[in-house]
Amino acid sequence: MNTPKVRFFTATNGKNVAYASNGSGPTLLVPAWWVSHLELDWKDHNFRHFFEALGKHHTVVRYDRPGVGLSERQRDSFDVEDEILILSELIQHIKIESLSLLGISCGGPVATIYTQRNPHHVEKLVLINSFVDGCDIANNDVKQALCSMVLASWGMGSKMIIDLFDPDMPSEQRKVLGKIHKASASSDMAYNLLNLTFNMNAVEAAKNLIKPALVLHRSKDHTVSVEAGKRLAATIPNAEFKSFEGKSHLPWVGVESEQFIDEILTFTLEQVHTKTPIDHNQFQQIGDVWVLSYAHKTVHLKDAMGLRDLGQLIANPGKDIHARFLASGETKDKQTDTQEADILDSQALKAYRQRLLELEEAQQQAIQCENETLYA
């Protein structure tokens, strides 16, 4: 068994974060899910087969978020922004400019928000058995019961969650997964991360997503219902949705795992322009990102004043735009509502004329003085 090497980087919050990669090819990064352990997860045959299959075509990067696995176990803050920061800093650390994200379960909202904010880094987004809002997972009574059990008895809490993950899982596999859970995190940490999952919300990011997205879901998932998966797909513009038979929440478990692998690879390895050809040019701002399409190619750039200037000029062909408005970032619409630009032009012209007269008088005085000196 070829175990991926574990490496570390130190985040800006001072936490040491463990990550590992396997395979080769374009990067496929997997945002962290509930609790994980880079080494123990890899020992599971189904888990290893799933990610090795993806690794035949991708460099697959996984990590343990702070609080779990081989990463630093101390953690005091539990917010989705903490998760996005760790993901961002890992991507910066491994120096990857372009990648695809594979968001599994609660890794989905993090992947969605990061993709919406950084479309210039992400090529494709795949979401498996995931959701757009933690409220879609279960009602408040179920959430409270799960969290309370995990906190009161980590062993019993883990069993309850495994029942949800896969009600048909053989007893021996249940024991192994239960041991991995308890080795991956303390009961307090598992409790806090479970609450974090229930409080995640990526609705606004999903609505404004401009990258290709594929949503895959098992039709009888007991952890995150297929209805939650459908809502996720419906929230993302032009997202593809496919459902498979089966009950397991874990995509690497069951005969359907091969379908997941095939769909992921078909989607991530397919060229964007062959799937949704760009048949028009565009220079459009969406949030803090500019979308530029030309000659069947599209690029995404972070907002900058130069892009805003170009946007105004392109939107107003053949029209004069005062430099003051370009420098200030004000829109052309504002110019049409005021005479200020004309007033400023008139005032400036008068000032220029007065200054020219002053310079001309000064020049005449200098010539007169020079002549008086020569003939004195």
CSV table of C-alpha atoms in Angstrom, one decimal:
chain,number,residue,atom,x,y,z
A,1,MET,CA,0.0,0.0,0.0
A,2,ASN,CA,1.5,3.3,-1.1
A,3,THR,CA,0.6,5.8,1.6
A,4,PRO,CA,0.7,9.4,0.5
A,5,LYS,CA,3.3,11.5,2.3
A,6,VAL,CA,1.9,13.9,4.9
A,7,ARG,CA,3.2,17.5,4.9
A,8,PHE,CA,2.4,20.6,7.0
A,9,PHE,CA,2.0,24.3,6.6
A,10,THR,CA,1.4,26.9,9.2
A,11,ALA,CA,-1.7,29.1,8.7
A,12,THR,CA,-1.8,32.8,9.6
A,13,ASN,CA,-3.7,31.9,12.8
A,14,GLY,CA,-0.6,29.9,13.9
A,15,LYS,CA,-2.2,26.5,13.5
A,16,ASN,CA,-0.2,23.7,11.8
A,17,VAL,CA,-2.3,22.1,9.1
A,18,ALA,CA,-1.6,18.6,7.7
A,19,TYR,CA,-2.2,17.8,4.1
A,20,ALA,CA,-1.3,14.9,1.6
A,21,SER,CA,-1.6,14.3,-2.1
A,22,ASN,CA,-1.7,11.3,-4.4
A,23,GLY,CA,-1.7,10.8,-8.1
A,24,SER,CA,-0.7,13.1,-10.9
A,25,GLY,CA,-2.3,15.5,-13.3
A,26,PRO,CA,-4.5,18.6,-12.9
A,27,THR,CA,-5.1,19.4,-9.2
A,28,LEU,CA,-8.3,18.2,-7.6
A,29,LEU,CA,-8.5,19.6,-4.1
A,30,VAL,CA,-10.9,18.1,-1.5
A,31,PRO,CA,-12.1,20.6,1.2
A,32,ALA,CA,-12.2,19.0,4.7
A,33,TRP,CA,-15.4,17.3,5.8
A,34,TRP,CA,-16.7,16.7,9.3
A,35,VAL,CA,-13.8,14.7,11.0
A,36,SER,CA,-10.9,13.2,9.1
A,37,HIS,CA,-7.5,11.6,9.6
A,38,LEU,CA,-5.1,11.5,6.6
A,39,GLU,CA,-3.4,8.3,7.6
A,40,LEU,CA,-6.3,6.3,9.1
A,41,ASP,CA,-8.7,7.2,6.3
A,42,TRP,CA,-6.2,5.9,3.8
A,43,LYS,CA,-6.1,2.5,5.4
A,44,ASP,CA,-9.8,2.0,4.6
A,45,HIS,CA,-9.9,-0.1,1.4
A,46,ASN,CA,-13.0,1.7,-0.1
A,47,PHE,CA,-11.7,5.1,0.7
A,48,ARG,CA,-8.3,4.4,-0.8
A,49,HIS,CA,-9.7,2.9,-4.0
A,50,PHE,CA,-11.9,5.9,-4.5
A,51,PHE,CA,-9.1,8.4,-4.3
A,52,GLU,CA,-6.6,6.3,-6.1
A,53,ALA,CA,-9.0,6.0,-9.0
A,54,LEU,CA,-9.2,9.8,-9.1
A,55,GLY,CA,-5.4,10.0,-8.7
A,56,LYS,CA,-5.0,8.3,-12.0
A,57,HIS,CA,-6.0,11.5,-13.7
A,58,HIS,CA,-5.6,14.2,-11.0
A,59,THR,CA,-3.2,15.2,-8.3
A,60,VAL,CA,-5.7,14.8,-5.4
A,61,VAL,CA,-5.0,17.0,-2.4
A,62,ARG,CA,-6.7,16.3,1.0
A,63,TYR,CA,-6.2,17.9,4.4
A,64,ASP,CA,-7.2,17.7,8.0
A,65,ARG,CA,-8.6,21.0,9.2
A,66,PRO,CA,-7.5,22.4,12.5
A,67,GLY,CA,-8.9,20.4,15.4
A,68,VAL,CA,-8.9,17.0,13.8
A,69,GLY,CA,-6.6,14.3,12.5
A,70,LEU,CA,-2.9,15.1,12.2
A,71,SER,CA,-3.5,18.9,12.2
A,72,GLU,CA,-3.1,20.9,15.4
A,73,ARG,CA,-5.8,19.8,17.8
A,74,GLN,CA,-6.3,23.0,19.6
A,75,ARG,CA,-9.1,25.2,18.1
A,76,ASP,CA,-11.3,27.9,19.6
A,77,SER,CA,-13.0,29.5,16.6
A,78,PHE,CA,-15.7,27.7,14.6
A,79,ASP,CA,-17.0,29.7,11.7
A,80,VAL,CA,-17.3,29.0,8.0
A,81,GLU,CA,-14.9,31.9,7.3
A,82,ASP,CA,-12.2,30.0,9.3
A,83,GLU,CA,-12.7,27.0,6.9
A,84,ILE,CA,-12.5,29.2,3.8
A,85,LEU,CA,-9.3,30.9,5.2
A,86,ILE,CA,-7.6,27.5,5.7
A,87,LEU,CA,-8.6,26.4,2.2
A,88,SER,CA,-7.3,29.6,0.7
A,89,GLU,CA,-4.0,29.4,2.5
A,90,LEU,CA,-3.4,25.8,1.6
A,91,ILE,CA,-4.0,26.7,-2.1
A,92,GLN,CA,-1.5,29.6,-1.7
A,93,HIS,CA,1.0,27.3,0.0
A,94,ILE,CA,1.0,24.6,-2.7
A,95,LYS,CA,1.3,27.4,-5.3
A,96,ILE,CA,-1.5,26.2,-7.6
A,97,GLU,CA,-3.0,28.8,-9.9
A,98,SER,CA,-5.7,26.6,-11.4
A,99,LEU,CA,-7.6,23.6,-9.9
A,100,SER,CA,-10.9,21.9,-9.4
A,101,LEU,CA,-12.7,21.4,-6.1
A,102,LEU,CA,-14.4,18.3,-4.9
A,103,GLY,CA,-16.8,19.3,-2.0
A,104,ILE,CA,-18.1,16.2,-0.2
A,105,SER,CA,-20.9,16.7,2.4
A,106,CYS,CA,-20.0,19.7,4.6
A,107,GLY,CA,-17.0,20.4,2.4
A,108,GLY,CA,-19.5,21.5,-0.2
A,109,PRO,CA,-20.5,25.0,1.2
A,110,VAL,CA,-16.9,25.8,1.8
A,111,ALA,CA,-16.0,24.8,-1.8
A,112,THR,CA,-19.0,26.8,-3.1
A,113,ILE,CA,-18.1,30.0,-1.3
A,114,TYR,CA,-14.4,29.8,-2.2
A,115,THR,CA,-15.2,29.2,-5.9
A,116,GLN,CA,-17.6,32.1,-6.0
A,117,ARG,CA,-14.9,34.4,-4.5
A,118,ASN,CA,-12.0,33.0,-6.5
A,119,PRO,CA,-13.3,32.0,-10.0
A,120,HIS,CA,-9.8,32.9,-11.4
A,121,HIS,CA,-8.4,29.9,-9.5
A,122,VAL,CA,-11.2,27.3,-9.8
A,123,GLU,CA,-11.9,25.5,-13.1
A,124,LYS,CA,-14.6,23.1,-12.1
A,125,LEU,CA,-16.7,22.5,-8.9
A,126,VAL,CA,-18.1,19.1,-8.0
A,127,LEU,CA,-20.4,18.7,-5.0
A,128,ILE,CA,-21.3,15.2,-3.7
A,129,ASN,CA,-24.1,14.5,-1.2
A,130,SER,CA,-23.9,18.1,-0.1
A,131,PHE,CA,-26.2,21.1,0.6
A,132,VAL,CA,-26.4,24.8,0.3
A,133,ASP,CA,-27.8,25.6,3.7
A,134,GLY,CA,-27.4,23.7,7.0
A,135,CYS,CA,-31.1,24.2,7.7
A,136,ASP,CA,-31.8,21.7,4.9
A,137,ILE,CA,-30.0,18.8,6.7
A,138,ALA,CA,-32.5,18.2,9.5
A,139,ASN,CA,-35.0,19.8,11.8
A,140,ASN,CA,-33.8,21.5,15.1
A,141,ASP,CA,-34.8,18.5,17.3
A,142,VAL,CA,-32.7,16.1,15.3
A,143,LYS,CA,-29.8,18.5,15.2
A,144,GLN,CA,-30.0,19.0,19.0
A,145,ALA,CA,-30.3,15.2,19.6
A,146,LEU,CA,-27.2,14.4,17.5
A,147,CYS,CA,-25.1,17.2,19.0
A,148,SER,CA,-26.1,16.3,22.6
A,149,MET,CA,-25.3,12.6,22.1
A,150,VAL,CA,-21.9,13.3,20.5
A,151,LEU,CA,-21.0,15.6,23.4
A,152,ALA,CA,-22.4,13.3,26.1
A,153,SER,CA,-21.0,10.0,24.7
A,154,TRP,CA,-18.6,10.2,21.8
A,155,GLY,CA,-18.9,6.4,21.2
A,156,MET,CA,-22.7,6.5,21.1
A,157,GLY,CA,-22.8,9.7,19.1
A,158,SER,CA,-20.4,8.2,16.5
A,159,LYS,CA,-22.7,5.1,16.2
A,160,MET,CA,-25.7,7.3,15.6
A,161,ILE,CA,-24.0,9.2,12.9
A,162,ILE,CA,-22.7,6.0,11.3
A,163,ASP,CA,-26.3,4.8,11.2
A,164,LEU,CA,-27.1,7.9,9.2
A,165,PHE,CA,-24.0,7.7,7.0
A,166,ASP,CA,-24.8,4.1,6.0
A,167,PRO,CA,-27.6,2.1,7.6
A,168,ASP,CA,-26.5,-1.0,5.7
A,169,MET,CA,-22.8,-0.9,6.7
A,170,PRO,CA,-21.5,-4.2,8.0
A,171,SER,CA,-20.7,-4.4,11.7
A,172,GLU,CA,-17.0,-4.8,11.2
A,173,GLN,CA,-16.8,-1.7,9.0
A,174,ARG,CA,-18.9,0.2,11.6
A,175,LYS,CA,-16.3,-0.7,14.3
A,176,VAL,CA,-13.4,0.5,12.1
A,177,LEU,CA,-15.1,3.8,11.2
A,178,GLY,CA,-16.1,4.4,14.9
A,179,LYS,CA,-12.4,4.0,15.9
A,180,ILE,CA,-11.4,6.4,13.1
A,181,HIS,CA,-13.9,9.0,14.4
A,182,LYS,CA,-12.6,8.8,17.9
A,183,ALA,CA,-9.0,8.9,16.8
A,184,SER,CA,-9.7,11.9,14.5
A,185,ALA,CA,-11.2,14.2,17.1
A,186,SER,CA,-12.3,14.6,20.7
A,187,SER,CA,-16.0,14.6,21.6
A,188,ASP,CA,-15.9,18.4,22.2
A,189,MET,CA,-14.3,19.0,18.8
A,190,ALA,CA,-16.7,16.7,17.0
A,191,TYR,CA,-19.6,18.5,18.7
A,192,ASN,CA,-18.4,22.0,17.7
A,193,LEU,CA,-17.7,20.9,14.1
A,194,LEU,CA,-21.2,19.3,13.9
A,195,ASN,CA,-22.7,22.6,15.0
A,196,LEU,CA,-20.6,24.4,12.4
A,197,THR,CA,-22.0,22.1,9.7
A,198,PHE,CA,-25.6,22.9,10.7
A,199,ASN,CA,-24.8,26.6,10.7
A,200,MET,CA,-23.2,26.7,7.2
A,201,ASN,CA,-24.9,28.8,4.6
A,202,ALA,CA,-23.7,29.2,1.0
A,203,VAL,CA,-26.9,30.4,-0.6
A,204,GLU,CA,-25.7,33.8,-1.8
A,205,ALA,CA,-22.4,32.4,-3.1
A,206,ALA,CA,-24.3,29.6,-4.9
A,207,LYS,CA,-26.6,32.2,-6.6
A,208,ASN,CA,-23.7,34.1,-7.9
A,209,LEU,CA,-21.5,31.2,-9.0
A,210,ILE,CA,-20.2,31.6,-12.5
A,211,LYS,CA,-18.1,28.4,-12.8
A,212,PRO,CA,-19.2,25.0,-14.2
A,213,ALA,CA,-20.7,22.9,-11.3
A,214,LEU,CA,-21.8,19.3,-11.0
A,215,VAL,CA,-24.0,18.1,-8.2
A,216,LEU,CA,-24.1,14.4,-7.5
A,217,HIS,CA,-26.3,12.8,-4.8
A,218,ARG,CA,-27.6,9.4,-3.7
A,219,SER,CA,-31.3,9.2,-3.9
A,220,LYS,CA,-31.8,7.6,-0.4
A,221,ASP,CA,-29.1,9.4,1.5
A,222,HIS,CA,-30.2,9.5,5.2
A,223,THR,CA,-27.7,12.2,6.2
A,224,VAL,CA,-28.3,14.9,3.6
A,225,SER,CA,-31.5,14.2,1.7
A,226,VAL,CA,-31.6,14.2,-2.1
A,227,GLU,CA,-34.1,17.2,-1.8
A,228,ALA,CA,-31.3,19.2,-0.2
A,229,GLY,CA,-29.0,18.2,-3.1
A,230,LYS,CA,-31.7,19.3,-5.6
A,231,ARG,CA,-32.0,22.7,-3.8
A,232,LEU,CA,-28.2,23.1,-4.0
A,233,ALA,CA,-28.3,22.3,-7.8
A,234,ALA,CA,-31.2,24.7,-8.3
A,235,THR,CA,-29.5,27.5,-6.5
A,236,ILE,CA,-26.4,27.4,-8.7
A,237,PRO,CA,-26.9,28.8,-12.2
A,238,ASN,CA,-26.7,26.1,-14.9
A,239,ALA,CA,-25.5,23.4,-12.5
A,240,GLU,CA,-25.8,19.8,-13.6
A,241,PHE,CA,-27.5,17.4,-11.3
A,242,LYS,CA,-27.4,13.6,-11.2
A,243,SER,CA,-28.7,11.2,-8.6
A,244,PHE,CA,-27.7,7.5,-8.1
A,245,GLU,CA,-29.4,4.7,-6.2
A,246,GLY,CA,-28.1,3.8,-2.7
A,247,LYS,CA,-28.3,5.0,0.9
A,248,SER,CA,-24.7,5.6,1.9
A,249,HIS,CA,-23.7,9.2,2.5
A,250,LEU,CA,-20.0,8.2,1.9
A,251,PRO,CA,-19.4,8.3,-1.9
A,252,TRP,CA,-16.6,5.7,-1.6
A,253,VAL,CA,-18.9,3.1,-0.2
A,254,GLY,CA,-21.2,0.9,-2.3
A,255,VAL,CA,-21.3,-0.2,-6.0
A,256,GLU,CA,-22.3,3.3,-6.9
A,257,SER,CA,-18.9,4.6,-6.0
A,258,GLU,CA,-17.7,3.7,-9.5
A,259,GLN,CA,-20.5,5.9,-10.9
A,260,PHE,CA,-19.3,8.8,-8.8
A,261,ILE,CA,-15.7,8.3,-10.0
A,262,ASP,CA,-16.8,8.2,-13.7
A,263,GLU,CA,-19.0,11.3,-13.4
A,264,ILE,CA,-16.3,13.3,-11.5
A,265,LEU,CA,-13.6,12.4,-14.1
A,266,THR,CA,-15.9,13.0,-17.1
A,267,PHE,CA,-16.8,16.4,-15.8
A,268,THR,CA,-13.4,17.6,-14.5
A,269,LEU,CA,-11.4,16.4,-17.5
A,270,GLU,CA,-13.8,17.8,-20.1
A,271,GLN,CA,-12.8,21.2,-21.6
A,272,VAL,CA,-15.0,24.0,-20.6
A,273,HIS,CA,-15.5,25.4,-24.1
A,274,THR,CA,-16.6,22.0,-25.5
A,275,LYS,CA,-19.4,21.8,-22.9
A,276,THR,CA,-20.7,25.3,-23.0
A,277,PRO,CA,-19.3,27.1,-26.0
A,278,ILE,CA,-19.0,30.9,-25.7
A,279,ASP,CA,-20.6,32.2,-28.9
A,280,HIS,CA,-20.5,35.9,-27.8
A,281,ASN,CA,-18.0,38.4,-26.5
A,282,GLN,CA,-18.5,39.9,-23.1
A,283,PHE,CA,-16.9,42.3,-20.7
A,284,GLN,CA,-19.1,42.0,-17.6
A,285,GLN,CA,-18.6,42.6,-13.9
A,286,ILE,CA,-20.2,40.1,-11.5
A,287,GLY,CA,-19.6,41.0,-7.9
A,288,ASP,CA,-15.9,41.6,-7.5
A,289,VAL,CA,-15.0,39.6,-10.6
A,290,TRP,CA,-14.8,40.6,-14.3
A,291,VAL,CA,-15.8,38.0,-16.9
A,292,LEU,CA,-14.0,38.5,-20.2
A,293,SER,CA,-15.0,36.4,-23.2
A,294,TYR,CA,-13.5,36.6,-26.7
A,295,ALA,CA,-12.8,34.1,-29.5
A,296,HIS,CA,-14.5,31.3,-27.6
A,297,LYS,CA,-12.3,31.8,-24.5
A,298,THR,CA,-13.3,33.1,-21.1
A,299,VAL,CA,-11.1,34.5,-18.3
A,300,HIS,CA,-12.0,35.8,-14.9
A,301,LEU,CA,-10.1,38.8,-13.3
A,302,LYS,CA,-10.4,40.4,-9.9
A,303,ASP,CA,-11.9,43.9,-9.9
A,304,ALA,CA,-9.5,46.7,-10.5
A,305,MET,CA,-9.8,50.4,-11.5
A,306,GLY,CA,-8.3,49.8,-15.0
A,307,LEU,CA,-11.0,47.1,-15.7
A,308,ARG,CA,-13.7,49.5,-14.6
A,309,ASP,CA,-12.3,52.2,-16.9
A,310,LEU,CA,-12.3,49.8,-19.8
A,311,GLY,CA,-15.8,48.7,-18.9
A,312,GLN,CA,-17.1,52.3,-19.1
A,313,LEU,CA,-15.3,52.9,-22.4
A,314,ILE,CA,-16.6,49.7,-24.0
A,315,ALA,CA,-20.1,50.4,-22.7
A,316,ASN,CA,-20.1,53.8,-24.3
A,317,PRO,CA,-18.5,53.5,-27.8
A,318,GLY,CA,-17.9,56.8,-29.6
A,319,LYS,CA,-18.8,58.9,-26.6
A,320,ASP,CA,-16.6,61.3,-24.7
A,321,ILE,CA,-16.0,60.4,-21.0
A,322,HIS,CA,-14.4,63.0,-18.8
A,323,ALA,CA,-11.1,61.8,-17.3
A,324,ARG,CA,-12.4,63.0,-13.9
A,325,PHE,CA,-15.0,60.2,-13.9
A,326,LEU,CA,-12.6,57.5,-14.9
A,327,ALA,CA,-10.2,58.6,-12.1
A,328,SER,CA,-12.9,58.7,-9.5
A,329,GLY,CA,-14.5,55.4,-10.6
A,330,GLU,CA,-17.9,57.1,-11.0
A,331,THR,CA,-20.2,55.7,-13.7
A,332,LYS,CA,-21.2,57.3,-17.0
A,333,ASP,CA,-24.8,57.3,-15.8
A,334,LYS,CA,-23.8,59.9,-13.2
A,335,GLN,CA,-22.4,62.1,-15.8
A,336,THR,CA,-25.7,62.3,-17.7
A,337,ASP,CA,-27.4,63.5,-14.5
A,338,THR,CA,-25.2,66.6,-13.9
A,339,GLN,CA,-23.7,69.5,-15.6
A,340,GLU,CA,-20.7,69.4,-13.3
A,341,ALA,CA,-18.3,68.2,-16.0
A,342,ASP,CA,-19.3,71.0,-18.4
A,343,ILE,CA,-18.9,73.6,-15.6
A,344,LEU,CA,-15.5,72.3,-14.7
A,345,ASP,CA,-14.5,72.4,-18.4
A,346,SER,CA,-15.6,76.1,-18.6
A,347,GLN,CA,-13.8,77.0,-15.4
A,348,ALA,CA,-10.6,75.2,-16.4
A,349,LEU,CA,-10.7,77.0,-19.8
A,350,LYS,CA,-10.9,80.4,-18.2
A,351,ALA,CA,-8.1,79.5,-15.8
A,352,TYR,CA,-5.9,78.4,-18.7
A,353,ARG,CA,-6.6,81.6,-20.6
A,354,GLN,CA,-5.7,83.7,-17.6
A,355,ARG,CA,-2.6,81.8,-17.0
A,356,LEU,CA,-1.5,82.3,-20.6
A,357,LEU,CA,-2.0,86.0,-20.3
A,358,GLU,CA,0.1,86.1,-17.1
A,359,LEU,CA,2.9,84.2,-18.8
A,360,GLU,CA,2.7,86.4,-21.8
A,361,GLU,CA,3.0,89.6,-19.6
A,362,ALA,CA,5.9,88.0,-17.7
A,363,GLN,CA,7.7,87.3,-20.9
A,364,GLN,CA,7.3,90.8,-22.2
A,365,GLN,CA,8.6,92.2,-18.9
A,366,ALA,CA,11.6,89.9,-19.1
A,367,ILE,CA,12.4,91.0,-22.7
A,368,GLN,CA,12.0,94.7,-21.7
A,369,CYS,CA,14.4,94.3,-18.7
A,370,GLU,CA,16.9,92.5,-20.9
A,371,ASN,CA,16.9,95.3,-23.5
A,372,GLU,CA,17.3,98.0,-20.8
A,373,THR,CA,20.3,96.1,-19.5
A,374,LEU,CA,22.0,95.9,-22.9
A,375,TYR,CA,21.6,99.6,-23.7
A,376,ALA,CA,22.3,101.0,-20.3
